[in-house]
PDB file of C-alpha atoms in Angstrom:
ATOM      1  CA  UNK W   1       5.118 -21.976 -16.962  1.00 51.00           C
ATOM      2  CA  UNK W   2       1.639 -20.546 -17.821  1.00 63.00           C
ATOM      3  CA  UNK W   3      -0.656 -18.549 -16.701  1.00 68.00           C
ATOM      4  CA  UNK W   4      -4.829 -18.454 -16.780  1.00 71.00           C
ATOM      5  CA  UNK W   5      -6.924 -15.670 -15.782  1.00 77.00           C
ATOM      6  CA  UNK W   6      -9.823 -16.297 -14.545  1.00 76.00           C
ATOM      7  CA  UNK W   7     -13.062 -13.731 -14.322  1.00 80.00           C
ATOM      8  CA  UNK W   8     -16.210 -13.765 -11.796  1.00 78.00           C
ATOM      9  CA  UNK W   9     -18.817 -11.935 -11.925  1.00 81.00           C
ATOM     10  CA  UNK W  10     -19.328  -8.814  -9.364  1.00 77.00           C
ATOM     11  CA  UNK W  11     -22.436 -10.312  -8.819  1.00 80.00           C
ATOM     12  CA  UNK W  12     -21.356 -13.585  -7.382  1.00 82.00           C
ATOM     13  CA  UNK W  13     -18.568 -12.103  -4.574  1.00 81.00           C
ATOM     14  CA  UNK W  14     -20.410 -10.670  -1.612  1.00 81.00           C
ATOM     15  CA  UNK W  15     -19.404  -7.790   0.561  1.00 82.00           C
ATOM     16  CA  UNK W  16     -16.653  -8.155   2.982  1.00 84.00           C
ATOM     17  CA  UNK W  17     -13.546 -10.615   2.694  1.00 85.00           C
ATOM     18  CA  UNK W  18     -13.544 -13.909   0.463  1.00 85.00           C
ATOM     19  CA  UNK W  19     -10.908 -16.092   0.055  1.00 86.00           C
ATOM     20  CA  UNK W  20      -9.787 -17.777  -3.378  1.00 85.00           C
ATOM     21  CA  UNK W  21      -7.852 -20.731  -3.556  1.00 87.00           C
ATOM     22  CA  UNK W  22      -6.566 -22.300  -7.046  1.00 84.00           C
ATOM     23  CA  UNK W  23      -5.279 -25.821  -6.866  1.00 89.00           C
ATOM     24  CA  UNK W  24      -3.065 -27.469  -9.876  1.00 86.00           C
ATOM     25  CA  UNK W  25      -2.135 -31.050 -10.220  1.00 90.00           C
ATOM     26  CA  UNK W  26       0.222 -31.599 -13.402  1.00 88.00           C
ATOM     27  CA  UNK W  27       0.637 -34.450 -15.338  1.00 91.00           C
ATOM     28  CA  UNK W  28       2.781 -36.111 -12.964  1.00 93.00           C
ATOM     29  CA  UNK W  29       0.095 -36.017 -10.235  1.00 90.00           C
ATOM     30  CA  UNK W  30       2.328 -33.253  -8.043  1.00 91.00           C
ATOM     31  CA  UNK W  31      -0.085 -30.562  -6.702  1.00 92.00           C
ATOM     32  CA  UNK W  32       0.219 -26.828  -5.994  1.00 91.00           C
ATOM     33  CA  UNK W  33      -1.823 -24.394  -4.371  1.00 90.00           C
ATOM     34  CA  UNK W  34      -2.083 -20.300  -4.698  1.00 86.00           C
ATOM     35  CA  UNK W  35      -4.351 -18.421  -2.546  1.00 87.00           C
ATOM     36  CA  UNK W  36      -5.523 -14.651  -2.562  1.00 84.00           C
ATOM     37  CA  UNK W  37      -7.488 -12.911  -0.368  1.00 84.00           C
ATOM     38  CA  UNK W  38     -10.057 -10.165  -1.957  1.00 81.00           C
ATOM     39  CA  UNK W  39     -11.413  -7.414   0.237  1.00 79.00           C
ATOM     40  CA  UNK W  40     -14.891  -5.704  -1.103  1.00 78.00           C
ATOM     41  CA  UNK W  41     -16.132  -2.892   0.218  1.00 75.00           C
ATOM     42  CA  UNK W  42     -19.720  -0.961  -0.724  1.00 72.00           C
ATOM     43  CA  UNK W  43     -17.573   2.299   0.499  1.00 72.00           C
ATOM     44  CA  UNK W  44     -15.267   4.181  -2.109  1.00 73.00           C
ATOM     45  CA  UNK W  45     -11.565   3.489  -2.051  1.00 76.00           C
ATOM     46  CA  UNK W  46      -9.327   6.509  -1.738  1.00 81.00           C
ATOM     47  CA  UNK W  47      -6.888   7.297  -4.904  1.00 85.00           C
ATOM     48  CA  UNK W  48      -3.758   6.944  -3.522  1.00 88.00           C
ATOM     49  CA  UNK W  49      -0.201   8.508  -5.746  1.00 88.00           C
ATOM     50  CA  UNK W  50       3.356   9.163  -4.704  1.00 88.00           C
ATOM     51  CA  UNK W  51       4.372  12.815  -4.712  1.00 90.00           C
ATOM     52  CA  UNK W  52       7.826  12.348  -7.233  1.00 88.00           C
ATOM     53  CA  UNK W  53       9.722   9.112  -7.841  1.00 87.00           C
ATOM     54  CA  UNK W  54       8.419   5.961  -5.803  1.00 85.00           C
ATOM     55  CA  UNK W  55      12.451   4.898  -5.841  1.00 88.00           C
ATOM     56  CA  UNK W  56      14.351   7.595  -4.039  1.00 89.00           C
ATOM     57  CA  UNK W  57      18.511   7.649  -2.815  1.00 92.00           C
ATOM     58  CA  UNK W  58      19.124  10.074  -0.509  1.00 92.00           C
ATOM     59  CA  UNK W  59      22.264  10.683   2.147  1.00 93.00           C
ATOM     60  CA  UNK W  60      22.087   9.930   5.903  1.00 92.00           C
ATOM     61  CA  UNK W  61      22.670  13.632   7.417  1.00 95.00           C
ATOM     62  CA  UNK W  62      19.319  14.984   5.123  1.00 94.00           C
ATOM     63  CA  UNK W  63      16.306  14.745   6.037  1.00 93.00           C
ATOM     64  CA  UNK W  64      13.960  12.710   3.841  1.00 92.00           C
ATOM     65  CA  UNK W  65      10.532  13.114   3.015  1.00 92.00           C
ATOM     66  CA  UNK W  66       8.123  10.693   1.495  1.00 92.00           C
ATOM     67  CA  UNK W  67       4.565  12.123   0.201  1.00 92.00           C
ATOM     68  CA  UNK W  68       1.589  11.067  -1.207  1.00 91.00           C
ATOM     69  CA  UNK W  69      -1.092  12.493  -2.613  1.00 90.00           C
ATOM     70  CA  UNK W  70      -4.771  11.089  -2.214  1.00 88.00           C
ATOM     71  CA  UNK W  71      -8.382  11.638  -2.545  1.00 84.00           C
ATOM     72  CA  UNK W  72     -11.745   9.875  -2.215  1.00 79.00           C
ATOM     73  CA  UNK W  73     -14.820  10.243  -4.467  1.00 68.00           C
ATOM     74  CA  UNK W  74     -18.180   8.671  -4.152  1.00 58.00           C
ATOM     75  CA  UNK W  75     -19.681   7.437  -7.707  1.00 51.00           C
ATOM     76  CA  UNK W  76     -23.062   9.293  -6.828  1.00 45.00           C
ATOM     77  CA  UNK W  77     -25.528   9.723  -3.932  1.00 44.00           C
ATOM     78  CA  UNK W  78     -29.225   9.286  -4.356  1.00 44.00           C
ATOM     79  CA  UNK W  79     -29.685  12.716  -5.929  1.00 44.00           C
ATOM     80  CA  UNK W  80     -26.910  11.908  -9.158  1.00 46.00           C
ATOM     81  CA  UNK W  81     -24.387  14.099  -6.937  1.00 46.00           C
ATOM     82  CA  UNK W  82     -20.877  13.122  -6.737  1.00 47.00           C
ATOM     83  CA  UNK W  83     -18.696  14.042  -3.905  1.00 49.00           C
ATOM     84  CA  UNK W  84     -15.161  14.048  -3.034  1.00 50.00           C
ATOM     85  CA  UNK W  85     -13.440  13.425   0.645  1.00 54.00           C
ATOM     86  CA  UNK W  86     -10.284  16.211   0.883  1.00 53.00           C
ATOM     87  CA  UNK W  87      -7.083  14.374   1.842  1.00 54.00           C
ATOM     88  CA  UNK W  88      -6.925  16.417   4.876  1.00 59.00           C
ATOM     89  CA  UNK W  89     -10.364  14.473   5.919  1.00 78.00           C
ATOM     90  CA  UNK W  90      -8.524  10.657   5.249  1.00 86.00           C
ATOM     91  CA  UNK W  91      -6.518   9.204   8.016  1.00 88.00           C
ATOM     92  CA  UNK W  92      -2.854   7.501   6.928  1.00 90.00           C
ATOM     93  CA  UNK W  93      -0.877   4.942   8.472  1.00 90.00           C
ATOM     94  CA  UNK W  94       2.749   4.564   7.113  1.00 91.00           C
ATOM     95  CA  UNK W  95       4.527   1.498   8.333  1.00 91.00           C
ATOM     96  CA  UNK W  96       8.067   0.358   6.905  1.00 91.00           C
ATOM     97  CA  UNK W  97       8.317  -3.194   5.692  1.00 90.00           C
ATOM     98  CA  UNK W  98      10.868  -4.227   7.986  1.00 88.00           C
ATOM     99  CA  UNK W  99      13.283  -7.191   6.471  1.00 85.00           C
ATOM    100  CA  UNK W 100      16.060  -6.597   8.548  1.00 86.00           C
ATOM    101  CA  UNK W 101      15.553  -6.062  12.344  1.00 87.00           C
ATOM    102  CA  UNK W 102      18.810  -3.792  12.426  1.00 88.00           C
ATOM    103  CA  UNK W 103      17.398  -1.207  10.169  1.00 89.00           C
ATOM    104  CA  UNK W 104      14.313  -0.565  11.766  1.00 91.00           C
ATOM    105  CA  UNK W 105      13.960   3.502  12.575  1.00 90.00           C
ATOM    106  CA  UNK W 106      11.767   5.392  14.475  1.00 89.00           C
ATOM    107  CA  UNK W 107       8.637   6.995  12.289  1.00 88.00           C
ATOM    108  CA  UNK W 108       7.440   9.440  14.505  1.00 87.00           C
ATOM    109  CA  UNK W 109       4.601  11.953  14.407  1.00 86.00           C
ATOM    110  CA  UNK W 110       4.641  11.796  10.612  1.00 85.00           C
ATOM    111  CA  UNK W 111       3.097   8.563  10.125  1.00 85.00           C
ATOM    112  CA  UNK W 112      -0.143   9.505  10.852  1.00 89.00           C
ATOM    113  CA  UNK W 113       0.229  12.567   8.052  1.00 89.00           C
ATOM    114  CA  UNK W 114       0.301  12.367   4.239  1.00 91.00           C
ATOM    115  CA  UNK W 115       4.017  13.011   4.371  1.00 92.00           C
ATOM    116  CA  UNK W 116       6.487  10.560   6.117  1.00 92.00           C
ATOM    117  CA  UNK W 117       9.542  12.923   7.918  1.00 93.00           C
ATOM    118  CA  UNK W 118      12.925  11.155   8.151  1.00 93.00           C
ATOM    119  CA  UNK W 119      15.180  12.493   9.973  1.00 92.00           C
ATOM    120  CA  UNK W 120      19.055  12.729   9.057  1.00 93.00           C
ATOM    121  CA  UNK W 121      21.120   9.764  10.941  1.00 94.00           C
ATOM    122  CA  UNK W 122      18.224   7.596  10.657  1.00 92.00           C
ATOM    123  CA  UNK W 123      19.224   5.589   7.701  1.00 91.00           C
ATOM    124  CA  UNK W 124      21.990   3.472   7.485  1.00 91.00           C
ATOM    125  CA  UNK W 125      24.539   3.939   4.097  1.00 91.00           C
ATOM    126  CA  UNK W 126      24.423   1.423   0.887  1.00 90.00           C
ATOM    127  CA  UNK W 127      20.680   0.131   2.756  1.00 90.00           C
ATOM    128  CA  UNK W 128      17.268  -0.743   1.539  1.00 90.00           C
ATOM    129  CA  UNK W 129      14.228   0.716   3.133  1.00 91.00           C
ATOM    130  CA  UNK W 130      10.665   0.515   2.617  1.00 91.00           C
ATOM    131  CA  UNK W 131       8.235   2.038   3.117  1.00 92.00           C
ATOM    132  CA  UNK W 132       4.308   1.910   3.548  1.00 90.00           C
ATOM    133  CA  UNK W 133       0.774   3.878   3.369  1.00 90.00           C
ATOM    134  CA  UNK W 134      -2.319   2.811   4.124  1.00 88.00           C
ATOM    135  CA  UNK W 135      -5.105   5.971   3.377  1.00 88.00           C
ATOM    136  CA  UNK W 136      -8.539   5.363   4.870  1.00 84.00           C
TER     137      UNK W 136
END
């Protein structure tokens, strides 16, 4: 097993979504392919953190609550001024990454907030659940 890393320059990838697919052959002639998709954007991405440990245990009659913290900044605007989007002006969609039909709970309200609300009874003992955010 190696690995190669392999650079492009900014320059080269336009705006919007571009598509990169390696192909191997080894030196029995067998052939693999690995493909990633890479999304640029001329718009600032917001910084996105987890509000205490990304790994949590909790018990089913509590209520849980997942949080993250996030802001946007532009690099500059045409007059050298920064400026920075509030997290109460960025819009978040938390979805739970579902690998067992049976576990699948109801989000609510809260996934349209910075904090996801769980509430007790939702979550099934000795389970695995995760969770989401997309910030826009």
């Amino acid at each position: 097993v190696s690995s190669l890393i392999i650079f492009v320059d900014a320059s080269l990838i336009p705006y919007g979504t571009t598509n990169f697919i390696l192909t191997s052959t080894d030196v029995f002639g067998n052939i693999g392919t690995a493909s990633t998709e890479l999304l640029v954007s001329d718009k600032p991405y917001p910084k996105v953190e987890f509000v205490g440990p990304k790994v949590r245990t909790t018990r089913r009659f509590l209520r849980t609550f997942i949080e993250v913290s996030a802001s946007s900044s532009s690099c500059g605007t045409a007059l050298g001024n920064a400026s920075t989007t509030s997290s109460s002006q960025l819009l978040y969609a938390w979805n739970q990454v579902v690998t067992d039909p049976l576990l699948v709970i109801n989000l609510g309200t809260s996934a349209s907030t910075s904090t996801l609300d769980i509430s007790p009874y939702q979550l099934s003992a000795g389970k695995t659940y995760t969770f989401a955010v997309s910030v826009t």
